[in-house]
Every structure is written in structure tokens, then in C-alpha cells.
mmCIF file of C-alpha atoms and ligand atoms in Angstrom:
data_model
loop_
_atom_site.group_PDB
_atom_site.id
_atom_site.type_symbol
_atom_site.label_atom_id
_atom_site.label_comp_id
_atom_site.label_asym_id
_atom_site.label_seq_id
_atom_site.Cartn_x
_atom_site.Cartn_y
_atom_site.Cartn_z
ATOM 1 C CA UNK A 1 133.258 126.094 207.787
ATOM 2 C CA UNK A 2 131.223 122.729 208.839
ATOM 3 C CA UNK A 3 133.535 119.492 207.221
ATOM 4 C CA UNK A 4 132.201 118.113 204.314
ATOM 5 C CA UNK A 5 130.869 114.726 204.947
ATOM 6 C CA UNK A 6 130.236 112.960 201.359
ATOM 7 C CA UNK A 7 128.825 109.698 200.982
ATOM 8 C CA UNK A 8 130.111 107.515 197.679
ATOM 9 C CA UNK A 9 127.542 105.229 196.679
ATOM 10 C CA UNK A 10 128.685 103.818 193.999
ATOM 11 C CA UNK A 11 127.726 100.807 192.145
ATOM 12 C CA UNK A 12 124.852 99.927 195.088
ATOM 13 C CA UNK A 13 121.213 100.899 195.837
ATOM 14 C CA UNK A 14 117.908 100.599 192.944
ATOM 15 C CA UNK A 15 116.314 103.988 192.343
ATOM 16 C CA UNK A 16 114.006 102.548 194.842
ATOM 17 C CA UNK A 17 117.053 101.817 197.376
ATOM 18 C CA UNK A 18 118.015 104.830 197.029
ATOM 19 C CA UNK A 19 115.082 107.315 197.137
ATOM 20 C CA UNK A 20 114.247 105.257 201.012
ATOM 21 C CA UNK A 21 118.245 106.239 202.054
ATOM 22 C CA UNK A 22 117.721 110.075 200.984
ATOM 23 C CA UNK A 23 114.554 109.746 203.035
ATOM 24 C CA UNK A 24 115.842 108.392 206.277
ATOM 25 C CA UNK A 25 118.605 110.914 205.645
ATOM 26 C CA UNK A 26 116.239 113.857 205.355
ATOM 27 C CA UNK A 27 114.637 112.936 208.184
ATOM 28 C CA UNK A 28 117.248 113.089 210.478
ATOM 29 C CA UNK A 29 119.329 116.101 211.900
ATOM 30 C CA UNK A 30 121.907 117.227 210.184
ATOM 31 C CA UNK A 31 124.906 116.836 212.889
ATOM 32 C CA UNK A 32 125.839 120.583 213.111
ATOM 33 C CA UNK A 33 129.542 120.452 212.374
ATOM 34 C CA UNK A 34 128.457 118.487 208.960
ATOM 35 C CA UNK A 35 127.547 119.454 205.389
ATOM 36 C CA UNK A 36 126.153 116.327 203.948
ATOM 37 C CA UNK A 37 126.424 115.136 200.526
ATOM 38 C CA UNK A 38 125.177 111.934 198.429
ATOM 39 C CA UNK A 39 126.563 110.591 195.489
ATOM 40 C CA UNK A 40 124.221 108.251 194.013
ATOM 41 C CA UNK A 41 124.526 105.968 190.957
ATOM 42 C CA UNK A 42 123.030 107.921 187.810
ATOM 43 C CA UNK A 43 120.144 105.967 187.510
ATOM 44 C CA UNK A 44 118.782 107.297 190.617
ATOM 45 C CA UNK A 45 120.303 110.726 190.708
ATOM 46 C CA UNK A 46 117.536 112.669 189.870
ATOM 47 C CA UNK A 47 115.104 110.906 191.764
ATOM 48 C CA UNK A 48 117.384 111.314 194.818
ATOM 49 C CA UNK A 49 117.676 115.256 194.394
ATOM 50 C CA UNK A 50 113.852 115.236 193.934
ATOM 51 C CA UNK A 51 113.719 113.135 197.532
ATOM 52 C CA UNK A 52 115.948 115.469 198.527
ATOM 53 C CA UNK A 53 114.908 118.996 197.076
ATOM 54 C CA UNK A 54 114.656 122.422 199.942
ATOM 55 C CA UNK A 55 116.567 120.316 202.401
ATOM 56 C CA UNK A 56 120.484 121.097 203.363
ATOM 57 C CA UNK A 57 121.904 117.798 201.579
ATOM 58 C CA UNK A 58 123.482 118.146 198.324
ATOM 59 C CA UNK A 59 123.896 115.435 195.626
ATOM 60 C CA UNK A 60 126.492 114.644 192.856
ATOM 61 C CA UNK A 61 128.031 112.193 190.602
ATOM 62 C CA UNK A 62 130.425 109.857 190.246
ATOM 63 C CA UNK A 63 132.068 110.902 187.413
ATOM 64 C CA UNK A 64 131.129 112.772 184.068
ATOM 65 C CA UNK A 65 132.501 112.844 180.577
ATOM 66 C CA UNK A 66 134.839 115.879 179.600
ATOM 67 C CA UNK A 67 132.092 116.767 176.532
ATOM 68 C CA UNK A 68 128.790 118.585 176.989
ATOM 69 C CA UNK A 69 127.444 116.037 174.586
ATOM 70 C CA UNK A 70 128.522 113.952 171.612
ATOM 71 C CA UNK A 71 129.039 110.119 170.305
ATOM 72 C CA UNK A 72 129.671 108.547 173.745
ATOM 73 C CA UNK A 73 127.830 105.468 174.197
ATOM 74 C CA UNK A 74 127.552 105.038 178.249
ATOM 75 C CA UNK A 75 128.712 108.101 179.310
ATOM 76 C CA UNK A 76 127.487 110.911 181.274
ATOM 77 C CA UNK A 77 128.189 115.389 180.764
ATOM 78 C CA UNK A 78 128.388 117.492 183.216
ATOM 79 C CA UNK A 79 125.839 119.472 182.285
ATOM 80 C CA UNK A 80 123.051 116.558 182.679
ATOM 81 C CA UNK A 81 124.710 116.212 185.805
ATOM 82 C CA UNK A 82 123.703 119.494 186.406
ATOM 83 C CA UNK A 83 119.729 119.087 185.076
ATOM 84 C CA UNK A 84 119.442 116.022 187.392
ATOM 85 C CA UNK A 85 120.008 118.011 190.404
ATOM 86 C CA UNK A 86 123.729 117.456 191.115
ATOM 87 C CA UNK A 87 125.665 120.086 192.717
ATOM 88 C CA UNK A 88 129.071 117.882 192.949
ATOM 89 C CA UNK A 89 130.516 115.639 190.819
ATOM 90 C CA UNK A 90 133.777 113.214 191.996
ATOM 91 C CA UNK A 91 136.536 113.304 189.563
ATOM 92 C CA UNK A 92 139.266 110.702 189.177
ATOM 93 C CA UNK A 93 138.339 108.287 191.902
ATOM 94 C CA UNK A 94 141.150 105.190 191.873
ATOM 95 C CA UNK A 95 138.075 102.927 190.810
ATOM 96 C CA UNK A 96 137.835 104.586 187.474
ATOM 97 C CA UNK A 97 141.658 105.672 186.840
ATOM 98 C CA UNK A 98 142.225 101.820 187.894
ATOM 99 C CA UNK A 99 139.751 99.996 186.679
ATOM 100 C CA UNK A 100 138.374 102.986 183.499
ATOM 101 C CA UNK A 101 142.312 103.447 182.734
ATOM 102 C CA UNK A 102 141.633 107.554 183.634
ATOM 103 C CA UNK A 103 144.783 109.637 183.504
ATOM 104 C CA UNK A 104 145.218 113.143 185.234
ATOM 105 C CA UNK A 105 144.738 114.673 181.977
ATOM 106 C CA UNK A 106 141.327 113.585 181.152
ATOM 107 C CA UNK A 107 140.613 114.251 184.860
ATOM 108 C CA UNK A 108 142.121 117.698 184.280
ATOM 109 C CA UNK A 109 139.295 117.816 181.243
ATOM 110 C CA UNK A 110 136.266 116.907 183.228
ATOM 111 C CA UNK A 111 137.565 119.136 185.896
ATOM 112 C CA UNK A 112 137.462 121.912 183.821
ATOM 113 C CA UNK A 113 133.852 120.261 182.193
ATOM 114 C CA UNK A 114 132.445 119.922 185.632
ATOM 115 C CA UNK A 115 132.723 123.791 186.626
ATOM 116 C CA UNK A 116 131.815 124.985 183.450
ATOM 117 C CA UNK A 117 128.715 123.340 183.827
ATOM 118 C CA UNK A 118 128.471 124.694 187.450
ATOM 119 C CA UNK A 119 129.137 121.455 189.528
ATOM 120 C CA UNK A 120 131.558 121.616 192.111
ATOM 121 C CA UNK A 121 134.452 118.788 191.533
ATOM 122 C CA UNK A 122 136.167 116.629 193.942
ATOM 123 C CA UNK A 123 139.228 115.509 192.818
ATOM 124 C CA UNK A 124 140.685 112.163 194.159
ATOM 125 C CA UNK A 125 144.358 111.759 194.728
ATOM 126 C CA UNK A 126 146.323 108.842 196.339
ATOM 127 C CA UNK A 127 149.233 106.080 195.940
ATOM 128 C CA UNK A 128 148.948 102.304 196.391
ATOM 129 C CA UNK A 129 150.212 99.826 198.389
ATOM 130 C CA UNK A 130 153.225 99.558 196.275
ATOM 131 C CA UNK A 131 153.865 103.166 196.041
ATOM 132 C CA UNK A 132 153.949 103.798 199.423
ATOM 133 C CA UNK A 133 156.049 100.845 199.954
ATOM 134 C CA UNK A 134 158.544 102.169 197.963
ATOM 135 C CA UNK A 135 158.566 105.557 199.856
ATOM 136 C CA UNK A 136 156.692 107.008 196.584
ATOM 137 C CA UNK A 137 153.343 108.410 197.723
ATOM 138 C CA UNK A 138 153.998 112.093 197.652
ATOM 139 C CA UNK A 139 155.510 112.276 194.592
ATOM 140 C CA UNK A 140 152.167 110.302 193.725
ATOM 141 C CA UNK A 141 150.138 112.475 194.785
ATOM 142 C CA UNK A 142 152.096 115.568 194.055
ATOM 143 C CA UNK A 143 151.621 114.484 190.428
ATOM 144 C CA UNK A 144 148.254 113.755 190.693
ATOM 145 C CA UNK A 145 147.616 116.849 191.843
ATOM 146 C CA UNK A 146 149.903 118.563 189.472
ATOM 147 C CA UNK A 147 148.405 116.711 185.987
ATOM 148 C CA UNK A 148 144.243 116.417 187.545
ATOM 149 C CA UNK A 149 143.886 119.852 188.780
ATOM 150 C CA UNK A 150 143.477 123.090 186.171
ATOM 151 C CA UNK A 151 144.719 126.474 186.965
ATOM 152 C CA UNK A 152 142.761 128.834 189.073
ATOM 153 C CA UNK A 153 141.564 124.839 190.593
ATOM 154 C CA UNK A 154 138.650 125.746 193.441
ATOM 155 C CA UNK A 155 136.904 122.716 194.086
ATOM 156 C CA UNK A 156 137.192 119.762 196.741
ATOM 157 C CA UNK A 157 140.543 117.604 196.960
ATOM 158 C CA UNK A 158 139.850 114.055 198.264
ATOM 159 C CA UNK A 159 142.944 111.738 199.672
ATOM 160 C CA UNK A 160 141.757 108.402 199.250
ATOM 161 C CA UNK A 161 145.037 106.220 199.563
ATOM 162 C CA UNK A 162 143.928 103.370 197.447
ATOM 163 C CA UNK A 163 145.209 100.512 199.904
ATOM 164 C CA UNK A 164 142.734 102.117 201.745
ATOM 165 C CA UNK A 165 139.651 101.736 199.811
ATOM 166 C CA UNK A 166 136.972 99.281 200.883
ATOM 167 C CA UNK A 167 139.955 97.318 202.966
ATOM 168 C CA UNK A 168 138.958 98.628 206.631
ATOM 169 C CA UNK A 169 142.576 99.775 207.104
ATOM 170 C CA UNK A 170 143.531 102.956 207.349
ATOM 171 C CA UNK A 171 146.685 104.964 207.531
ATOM 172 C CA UNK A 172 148.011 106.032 210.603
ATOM 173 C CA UNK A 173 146.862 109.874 212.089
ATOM 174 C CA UNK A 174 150.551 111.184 211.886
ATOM 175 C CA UNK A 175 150.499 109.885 207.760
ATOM 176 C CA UNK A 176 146.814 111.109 207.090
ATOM 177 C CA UNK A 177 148.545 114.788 208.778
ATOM 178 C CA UNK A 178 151.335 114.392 207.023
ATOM 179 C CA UNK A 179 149.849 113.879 203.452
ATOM 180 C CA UNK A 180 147.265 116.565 204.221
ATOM 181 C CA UNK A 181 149.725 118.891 205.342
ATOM 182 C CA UNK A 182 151.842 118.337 201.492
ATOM 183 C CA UNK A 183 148.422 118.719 199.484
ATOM 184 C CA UNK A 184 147.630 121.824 201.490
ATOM 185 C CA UNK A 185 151.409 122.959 200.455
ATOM 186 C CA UNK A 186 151.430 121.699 197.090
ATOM 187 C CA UNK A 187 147.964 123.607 196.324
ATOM 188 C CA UNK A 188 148.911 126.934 197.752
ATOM 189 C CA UNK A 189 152.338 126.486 195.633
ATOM 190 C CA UNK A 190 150.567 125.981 192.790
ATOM 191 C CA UNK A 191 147.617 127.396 192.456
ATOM 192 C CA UNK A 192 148.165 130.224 195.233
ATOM 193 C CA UNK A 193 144.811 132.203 196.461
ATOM 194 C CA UNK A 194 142.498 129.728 195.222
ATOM 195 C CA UNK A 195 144.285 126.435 196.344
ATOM 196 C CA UNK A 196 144.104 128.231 199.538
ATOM 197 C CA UNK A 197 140.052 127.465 200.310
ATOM 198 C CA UNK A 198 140.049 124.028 198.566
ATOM 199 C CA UNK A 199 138.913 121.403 201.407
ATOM 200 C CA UNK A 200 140.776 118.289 201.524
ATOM 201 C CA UNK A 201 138.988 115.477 202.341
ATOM 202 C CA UNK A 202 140.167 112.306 203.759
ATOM 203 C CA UNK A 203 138.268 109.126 202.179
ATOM 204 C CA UNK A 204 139.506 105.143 202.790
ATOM 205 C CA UNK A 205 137.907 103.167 205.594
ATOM 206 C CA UNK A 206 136.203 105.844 207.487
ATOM 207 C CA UNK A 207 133.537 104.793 210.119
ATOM 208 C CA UNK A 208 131.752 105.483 212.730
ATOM 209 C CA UNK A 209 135.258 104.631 214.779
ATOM 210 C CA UNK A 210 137.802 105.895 213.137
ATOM 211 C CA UNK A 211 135.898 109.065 212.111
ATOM 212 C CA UNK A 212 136.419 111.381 214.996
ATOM 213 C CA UNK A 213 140.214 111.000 214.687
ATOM 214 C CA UNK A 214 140.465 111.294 211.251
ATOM 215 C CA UNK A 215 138.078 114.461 210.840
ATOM 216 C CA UNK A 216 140.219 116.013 213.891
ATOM 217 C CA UNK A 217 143.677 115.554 212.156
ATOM 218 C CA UNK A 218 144.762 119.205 211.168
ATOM 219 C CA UNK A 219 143.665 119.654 207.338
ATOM 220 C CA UNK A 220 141.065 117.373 207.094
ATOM 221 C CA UNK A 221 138.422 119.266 206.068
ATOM 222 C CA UNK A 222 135.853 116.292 205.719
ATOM 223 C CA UNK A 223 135.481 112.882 204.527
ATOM 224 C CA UNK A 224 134.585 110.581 200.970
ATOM 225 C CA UNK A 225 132.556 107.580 202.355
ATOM 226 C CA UNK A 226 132.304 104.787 200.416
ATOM 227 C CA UNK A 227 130.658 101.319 202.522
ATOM 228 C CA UNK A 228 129.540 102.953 205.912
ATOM 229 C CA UNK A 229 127.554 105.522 203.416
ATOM 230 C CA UNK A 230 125.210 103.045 202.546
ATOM 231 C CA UNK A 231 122.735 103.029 205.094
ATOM 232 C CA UNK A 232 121.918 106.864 207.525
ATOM 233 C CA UNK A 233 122.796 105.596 210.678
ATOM 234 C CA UNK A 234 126.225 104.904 209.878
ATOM 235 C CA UNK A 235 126.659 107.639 207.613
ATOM 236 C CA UNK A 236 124.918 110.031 210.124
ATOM 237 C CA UNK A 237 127.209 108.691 212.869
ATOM 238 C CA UNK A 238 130.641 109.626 210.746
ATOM 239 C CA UNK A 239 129.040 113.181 210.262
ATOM 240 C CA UNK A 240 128.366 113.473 213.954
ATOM 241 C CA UNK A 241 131.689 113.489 214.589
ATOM 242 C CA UNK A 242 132.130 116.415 211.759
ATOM 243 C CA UNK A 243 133.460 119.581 213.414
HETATM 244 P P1 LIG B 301 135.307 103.031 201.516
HETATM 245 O O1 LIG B 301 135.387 103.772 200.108
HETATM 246 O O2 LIG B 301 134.818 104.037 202.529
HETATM 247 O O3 LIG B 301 134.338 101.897 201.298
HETATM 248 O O4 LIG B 301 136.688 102.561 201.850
HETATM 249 C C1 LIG B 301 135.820 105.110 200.014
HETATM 250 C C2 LIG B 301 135.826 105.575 198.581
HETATM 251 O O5 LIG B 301 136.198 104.789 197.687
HETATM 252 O O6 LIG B 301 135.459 106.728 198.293
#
């Protein structure tokens, strides 16, 4: 199964920004160990799946709302999602439980949301600085995974330590093993068969440099880019080193 290479836009790039990107991405090769995805802001969302319609790169969200519809001024359902040509949507990135106040339950909601509408979620897990400090991050994460993820849970995990995030620092190989070793534990405990096939991706600081040894670390079934996604050659160079 070619690693999952996923490129987090978020708040960056005009419709018009974005539409050029898909096309320089389109245009390249798609590294052969890589499946590539794009996860544009919503404004451009549709105009990047048009940009990017009958080729192998797939596009989702950022985040969706856990009601088809209703009185929810700003928000986004799963199931326009869907109608703008998104075939992923990320779930519970520390950005929005930080900065939106998420929980794992109303993750666990647009989770379940998400694949009734037919989009494939990925789930973000991870401690801070503190926790980790404090010798806390797997219980962290084991609750994250434990309150975010519904039963029968076959979607995409990401591990995004949240010291991590934007910082260029990066845990060490022998943590990013060791925490992908507990998800892959804690997901076969608890949701047996189908935690199984659930990819864990590694996302915090991954670049062209670092990307080789992080997608090689046992369990690391592809990456969540967040700066070096922002323009195809670096983007293109992480997923070369996809296996
Ligand atoms: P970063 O962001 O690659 O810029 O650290 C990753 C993410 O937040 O998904």
C-alpha cells in the first residue's frame, strides 16, 4: 500500500493560489511509493477538485460540522464536503481542538458525520510540550484515541505531536516508533479487525530532510504536511521519499 502523503493547507493560498498549486501538482509524477492528497481551504475546494478531476490526487477538508445541515453560521457538513469534490476530510487537528476548543467527543461526531457522508476521516492525535514533559503523552493520545474515534473506526490516524507543529522540530525516530507502535496497539485493542488497516500518519515538521526517516520508521504509513505543502516541489520532494 503506497504511504499516504497529505498536504494541510490551511489558512494559505486564494482560489487563484490554489488552483496554480493543484496544477503544478498535476503536472508532475506522482512519486510511485506516494498517494497524494490536498487539503485546501473551503473557499477553493471545489475549484481545486475541478483542477484536479481524472488525475490520481485526492482532495479534502479541514474540518466539517457534525450536522448535515442546520443553524450554523460559518460552518461547513460533510456532505458539501462531499459535493465539492472532497474525498477526505481532517478531523480534530490541535489547531481547532486548541484554538476552536474541539473535544474528542465532537470529533467522535464529525467522525461518524464524515463517513456517513462518504469522506474518509483523518483523525489527529498528539500531546504538547507540557504533556510530554511530564511523561504524559500516551495516556494523551491513548485518550484521544479512545474519546475521537467511533466503533468499527476505519479511517486515517494522524500523530501530529503539537510541539511539533509549524516549529521545525521534530521528535526523535525511536519516539515517532514508539508512539506509532502504541496507536497501532491501542487501535487493534480497541477496535480489533478494522483498527487493523487504519494508516497512521506522522505529521509535525516534515520536509524534504527529515522525510525519508520519518516515512521509514516502522508504522508510519504516511505523512500530514502542513508548511513544506505549500508549494509542489517541496511537497513532491517529501512524497518522493514515500515507500
Ligand atoms: P507543519 O504542520 O508541517 O507546518 O508542521 C503540520 C500540520 O499541522 O498538519
Amino acid at each position: 500500500m503506497p504511504q499516504l502523503i497529505a498536504g494541510n493547507w490551511k489558512m494559505h493560498k486564494t482560489r487563484a493560489e490554489a488552483v496554480a498549486l493543484a496544477a503544478s501538482l498535476r503536472a508532475a509524477p506522482i512519486p510511485p511509493g506516494a498517494r497524494l492528497l490536498v487539503c485546501p481551504p473551503f473557499t477553493a475546494l471545489a475549484a481545486v477538485a475541478e483542477a484536479l478531476a481524472g488525475s490520481a490526487i485526492a482532495v479534502g477538508g479541514q474540518d466539517c460540522h457534525m450536522a448535515p445541515q442546520g443553524p450554523h453560521t460559518g460552518d461547513i457538513s460533510a456532505p458539501m464536503l462531499k459535493e465539492a469534490g472532497a474525498g477526505f476530510v481532517i478531523l480534530g487537528h490541535s489547531e481547532r481542538r486548541q484554538n476552536h476548543g474541539e473535544t474528542s467527543e465532537q470529533v467522535r461526531e464529525k467522525v461518524l458525520a464524515a463517513v456517513a457522508a462518504g469522506l474518509t476521516p483523518i483523525v489527529c492525535v498528539g500531546e504538547t510540550a507540557d504533556q510530554r514533559a511530564n511523561g504524559a503523552e500516551t495516556d494523551t493520545v491513548g485518550w484521544q484515541i479512545s474519546g475521537s474515534l467511533p466503533a468499527g473506526f476505519a479511517g486515517v490516524v494522524a500523530y501530529e505531536p503539537v510541539w511539533a507543529i509549524g516549529t521545525g522540530r521534530t521528535p526523535t525516530p525511536e519516539e515517532v516508533a514508539a508512539m506509532h507502535g502504541f496507536i497501532r496497539a491501542e487501535l487493534t485493542r480497541q477496535f480489533a479487525a478494522a483498527g487493523a488497516g487504519v494508516a497512521i500518519l506522522y505529521g509535525g515538521s516534515v520536509n524534504a530532510g527529515n522525510a525519508a526517516g520519518l516515512l521509514g520508521l516502522p508504522e508510519v504509513g504516511g505523512a500530514l504536511v502542513g508548511g513544506a505543502s505549500l508549494t509542489a516541489e517541496a511537497f513532491l520532494a517529501i512524497a518522493a521519499a514515500a515507500r
